[in-house]
GROMACS .gro file of C-alpha atoms in nm:
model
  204
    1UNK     CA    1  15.023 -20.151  11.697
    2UNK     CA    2  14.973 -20.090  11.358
    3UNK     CA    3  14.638 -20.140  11.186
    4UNK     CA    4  14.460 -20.003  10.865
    5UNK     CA    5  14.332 -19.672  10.910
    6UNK     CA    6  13.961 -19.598  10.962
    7UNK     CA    7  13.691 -19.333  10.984
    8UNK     CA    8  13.502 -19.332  11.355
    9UNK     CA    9  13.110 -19.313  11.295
   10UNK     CA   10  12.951 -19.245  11.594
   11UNK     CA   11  12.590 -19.268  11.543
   12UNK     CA   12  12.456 -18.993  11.793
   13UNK     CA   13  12.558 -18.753  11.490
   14UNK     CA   14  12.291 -18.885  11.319
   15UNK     CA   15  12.014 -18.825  11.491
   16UNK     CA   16  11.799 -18.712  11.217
   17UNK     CA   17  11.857 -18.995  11.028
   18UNK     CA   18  11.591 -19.221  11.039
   19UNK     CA   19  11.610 -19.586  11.028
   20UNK     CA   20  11.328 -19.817  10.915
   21UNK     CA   21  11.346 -20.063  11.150
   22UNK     CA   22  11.187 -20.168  11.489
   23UNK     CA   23  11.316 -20.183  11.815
   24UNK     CA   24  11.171 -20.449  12.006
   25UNK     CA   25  11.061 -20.809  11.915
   26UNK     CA   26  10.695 -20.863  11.801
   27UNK     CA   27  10.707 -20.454  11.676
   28UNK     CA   28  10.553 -20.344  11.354
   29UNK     CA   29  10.763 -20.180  11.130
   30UNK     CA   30  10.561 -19.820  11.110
   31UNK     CA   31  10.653 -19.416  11.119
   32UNK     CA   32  10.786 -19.260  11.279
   33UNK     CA   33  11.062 -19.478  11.266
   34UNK     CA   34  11.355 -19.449  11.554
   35UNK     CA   35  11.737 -19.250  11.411
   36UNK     CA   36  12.029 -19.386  11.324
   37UNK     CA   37  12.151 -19.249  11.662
   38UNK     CA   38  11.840 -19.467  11.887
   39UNK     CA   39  11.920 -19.789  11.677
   40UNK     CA   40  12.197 -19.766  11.393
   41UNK     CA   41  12.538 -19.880  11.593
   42UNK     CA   42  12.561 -20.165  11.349
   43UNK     CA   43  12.480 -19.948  11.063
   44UNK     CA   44  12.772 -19.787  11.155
   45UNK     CA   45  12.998 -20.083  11.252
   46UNK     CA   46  12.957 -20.229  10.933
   47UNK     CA   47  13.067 -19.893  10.743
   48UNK     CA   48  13.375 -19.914  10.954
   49UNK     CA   49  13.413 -20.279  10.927
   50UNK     CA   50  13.419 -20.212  10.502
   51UNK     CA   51  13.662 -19.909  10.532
   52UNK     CA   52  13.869 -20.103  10.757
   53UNK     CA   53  13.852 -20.432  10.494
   54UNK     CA   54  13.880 -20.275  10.167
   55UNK     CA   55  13.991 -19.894  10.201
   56UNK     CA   56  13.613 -19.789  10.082
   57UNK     CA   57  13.393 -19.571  10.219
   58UNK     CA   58  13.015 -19.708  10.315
   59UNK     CA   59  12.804 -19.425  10.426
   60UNK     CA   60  12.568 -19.475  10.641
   61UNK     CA   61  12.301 -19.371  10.443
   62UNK     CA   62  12.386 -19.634  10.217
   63UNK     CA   63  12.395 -19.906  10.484
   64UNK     CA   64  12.087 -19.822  10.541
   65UNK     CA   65  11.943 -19.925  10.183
   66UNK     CA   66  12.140 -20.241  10.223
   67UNK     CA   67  12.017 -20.295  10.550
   68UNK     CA   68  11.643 -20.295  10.422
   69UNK     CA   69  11.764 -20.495  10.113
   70UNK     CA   70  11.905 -20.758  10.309
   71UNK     CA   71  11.599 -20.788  10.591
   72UNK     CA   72  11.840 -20.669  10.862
   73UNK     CA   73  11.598 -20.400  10.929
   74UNK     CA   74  11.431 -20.498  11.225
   75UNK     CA   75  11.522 -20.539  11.665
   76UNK     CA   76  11.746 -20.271  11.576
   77UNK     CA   77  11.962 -20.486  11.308
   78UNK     CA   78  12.012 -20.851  11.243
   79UNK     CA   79  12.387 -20.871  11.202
   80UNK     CA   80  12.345 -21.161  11.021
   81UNK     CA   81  12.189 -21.068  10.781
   82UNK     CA   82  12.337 -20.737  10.688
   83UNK     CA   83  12.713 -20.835  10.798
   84UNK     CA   84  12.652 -21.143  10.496
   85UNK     CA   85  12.521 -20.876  10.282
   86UNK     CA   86  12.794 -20.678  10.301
   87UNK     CA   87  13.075 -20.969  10.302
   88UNK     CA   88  12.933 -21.042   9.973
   89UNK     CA   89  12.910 -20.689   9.836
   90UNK     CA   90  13.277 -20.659   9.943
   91UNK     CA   91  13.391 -20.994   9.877
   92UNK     CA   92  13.495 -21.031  10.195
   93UNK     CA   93  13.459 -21.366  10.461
   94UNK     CA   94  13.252 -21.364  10.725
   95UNK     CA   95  13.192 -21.620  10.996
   96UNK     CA   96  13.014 -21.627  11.310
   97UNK     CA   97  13.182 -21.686  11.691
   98UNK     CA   98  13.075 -21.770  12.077
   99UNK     CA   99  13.450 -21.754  12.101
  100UNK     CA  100  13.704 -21.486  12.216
  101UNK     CA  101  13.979 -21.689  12.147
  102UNK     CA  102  13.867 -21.684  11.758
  103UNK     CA  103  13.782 -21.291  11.787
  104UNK     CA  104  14.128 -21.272  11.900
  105UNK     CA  105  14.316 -21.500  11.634
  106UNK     CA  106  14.114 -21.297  11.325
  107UNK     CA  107  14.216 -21.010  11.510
  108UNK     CA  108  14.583 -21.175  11.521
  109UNK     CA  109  14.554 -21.199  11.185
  110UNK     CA  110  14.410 -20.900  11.022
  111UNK     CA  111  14.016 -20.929  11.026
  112UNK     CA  112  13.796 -20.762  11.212
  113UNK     CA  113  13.486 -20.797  11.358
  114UNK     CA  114  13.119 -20.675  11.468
  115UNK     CA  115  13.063 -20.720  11.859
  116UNK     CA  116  12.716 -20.801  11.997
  117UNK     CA  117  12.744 -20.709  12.385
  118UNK     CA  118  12.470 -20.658  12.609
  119UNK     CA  119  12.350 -20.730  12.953
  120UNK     CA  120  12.160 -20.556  13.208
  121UNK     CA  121  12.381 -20.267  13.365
  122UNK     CA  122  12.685 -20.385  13.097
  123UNK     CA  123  13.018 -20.179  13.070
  124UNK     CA  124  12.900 -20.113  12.681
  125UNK     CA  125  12.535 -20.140  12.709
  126UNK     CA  126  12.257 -20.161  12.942
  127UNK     CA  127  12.072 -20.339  12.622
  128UNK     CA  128  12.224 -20.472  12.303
  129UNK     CA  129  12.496 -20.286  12.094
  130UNK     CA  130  12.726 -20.379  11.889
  131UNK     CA  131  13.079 -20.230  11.867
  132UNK     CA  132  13.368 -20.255  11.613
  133UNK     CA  133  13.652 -20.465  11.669
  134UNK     CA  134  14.004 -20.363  11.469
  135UNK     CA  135  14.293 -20.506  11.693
  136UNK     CA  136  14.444 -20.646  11.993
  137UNK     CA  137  14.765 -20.587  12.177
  138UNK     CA  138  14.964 -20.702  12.471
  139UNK     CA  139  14.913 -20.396  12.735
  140UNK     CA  140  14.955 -20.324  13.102
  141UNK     CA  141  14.722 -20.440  13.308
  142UNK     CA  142  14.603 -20.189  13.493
  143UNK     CA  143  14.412 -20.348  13.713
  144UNK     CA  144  14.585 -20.682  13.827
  145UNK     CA  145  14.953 -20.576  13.713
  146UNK     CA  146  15.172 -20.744  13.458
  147UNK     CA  147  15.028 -20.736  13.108
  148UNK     CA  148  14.710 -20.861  12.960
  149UNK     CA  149  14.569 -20.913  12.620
  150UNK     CA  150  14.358 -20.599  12.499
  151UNK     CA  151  14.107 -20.560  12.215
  152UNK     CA  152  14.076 -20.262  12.011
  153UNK     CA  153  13.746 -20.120  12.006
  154UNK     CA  154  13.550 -19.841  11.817
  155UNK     CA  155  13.195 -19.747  12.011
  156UNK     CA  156  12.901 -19.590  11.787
  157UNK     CA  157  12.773 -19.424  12.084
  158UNK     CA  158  13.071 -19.306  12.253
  159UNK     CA  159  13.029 -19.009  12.489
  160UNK     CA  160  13.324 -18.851  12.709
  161UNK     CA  161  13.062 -18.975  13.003
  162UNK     CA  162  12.957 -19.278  12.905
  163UNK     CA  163  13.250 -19.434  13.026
  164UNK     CA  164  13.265 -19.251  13.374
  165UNK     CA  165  12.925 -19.393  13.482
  166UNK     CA  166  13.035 -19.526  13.846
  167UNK     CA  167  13.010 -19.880  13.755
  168UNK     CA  168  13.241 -19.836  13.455
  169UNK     CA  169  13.462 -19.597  13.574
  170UNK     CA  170  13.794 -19.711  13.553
  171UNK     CA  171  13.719 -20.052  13.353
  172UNK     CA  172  13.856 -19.999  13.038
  173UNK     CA  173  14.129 -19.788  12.886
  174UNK     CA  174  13.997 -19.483  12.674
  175UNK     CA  175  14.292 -19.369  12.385
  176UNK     CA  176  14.213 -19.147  12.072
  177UNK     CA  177  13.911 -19.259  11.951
  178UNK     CA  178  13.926 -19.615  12.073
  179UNK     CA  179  13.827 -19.872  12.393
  180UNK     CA  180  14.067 -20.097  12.494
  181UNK     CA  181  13.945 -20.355  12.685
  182UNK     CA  182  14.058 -20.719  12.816
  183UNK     CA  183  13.974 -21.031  12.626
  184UNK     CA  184  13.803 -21.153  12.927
  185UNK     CA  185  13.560 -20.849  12.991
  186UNK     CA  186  13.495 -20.864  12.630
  187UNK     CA  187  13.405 -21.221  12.708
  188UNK     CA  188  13.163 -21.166  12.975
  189UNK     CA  189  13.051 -20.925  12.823
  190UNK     CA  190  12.917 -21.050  12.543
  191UNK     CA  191  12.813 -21.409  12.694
  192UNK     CA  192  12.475 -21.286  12.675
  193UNK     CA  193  12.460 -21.262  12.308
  194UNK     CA  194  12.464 -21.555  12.041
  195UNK     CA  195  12.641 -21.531  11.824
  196UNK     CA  196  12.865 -21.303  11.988
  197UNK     CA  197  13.128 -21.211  11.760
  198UNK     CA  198  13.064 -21.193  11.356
  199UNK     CA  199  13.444 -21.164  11.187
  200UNK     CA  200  13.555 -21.048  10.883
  201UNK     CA  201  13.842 -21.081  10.658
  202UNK     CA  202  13.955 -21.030  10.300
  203UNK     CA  203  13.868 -21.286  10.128
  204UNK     CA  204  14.143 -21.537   9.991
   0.00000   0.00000   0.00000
């Protein structure tokens, strides 16, 4: 499939990167404060999100100032808040889904979006995390046979054993530097999460 290219950002690189923000509700926002590579994945989906966009390069270091700008900086980060931030920065649309089949028609289309999975023993997460969304494709289904719909996905903290953890072995498709996954399992997912899907396009 073909897609605008983008820099992968994986945030474990950044581990001495700290990141004003807190990481449960109720917190106070105090030193030491947790890295980039504790509780920046979307710091870093939103660089990729603007490369992907607009061709630009958001570093992360920069995110974070528009992070703390915006009042994302707290629970990890309020996508909200910074993904509006940088849709207007960018001029770029943004919009806010429960709803795979909408991931997958801005995916259809072009856009892109921020992912907000999460659930207790999850195939991404055992917590939140958000993930970066940059296509879909018909593939073989690997599982049931046939072919199934697949969405392209870019993990912050990707490790080569993240994905072999017993319970995720074997779940999802691992090529080059990205996840492909079924619409579905993206689904359940992120059921857990509202909203669940923030998209981004080029505006007009």
């Amino acid at each position: 499939m073909s897609r605008p290219s983008v820099t992968y950002i994986n945030q474990l690189a950044y581990a001495d990167v700290p990141y004003p923000t807190t990481l449960n509700p109720g917190d106070v926002l105090r030193e030491p404060y947790p890295s980039v590579a504790r509780a920046g994945c979307g710091l870093c989906c939103v660089c990729m999100m603007v490369e992907f966009l607009t061709g630009e390069r958001l570093s992360v270091e920069a995110c974070i100032n528009l992070s703390i700008r915006a009042g994302a900086n707290y629970y990890g980060t309020d996508m909200n808040r910074l993904g509006r931030a940088a849709a207007k920065r960018f001029n770029l649309e943004m919009e806010v889904s429960q709803s795979v089949e909408t991931l997958e028609l801005w995916l259809e289309a072009g856009g892109c979006a921020v992912i907000h999975a999460g659930r207790e023993h999850g195939l991404f997460s055992d917590g939140g995390h958000y993930l970066f969304a940059d296509g879909l494709s018909m593939e073989a289904d690997w599982e049931g046979g046939g072919a199934a719909m697949k969405i392209w996905l870019l993990d912050p903290s990707f490790t080569e054993q993240k994905y072999e953890r017993p319970d995720r072995r074997g779940r999802v498709e691992l090529r080059d530097s990205h996840i492909l996954a079924g619409a579905e399992l993206v689904k359940e997912e992120c059921a857990k999460r509202s909203p669940s899907f923030y998209l981004f396009k080029q505006r007009g």
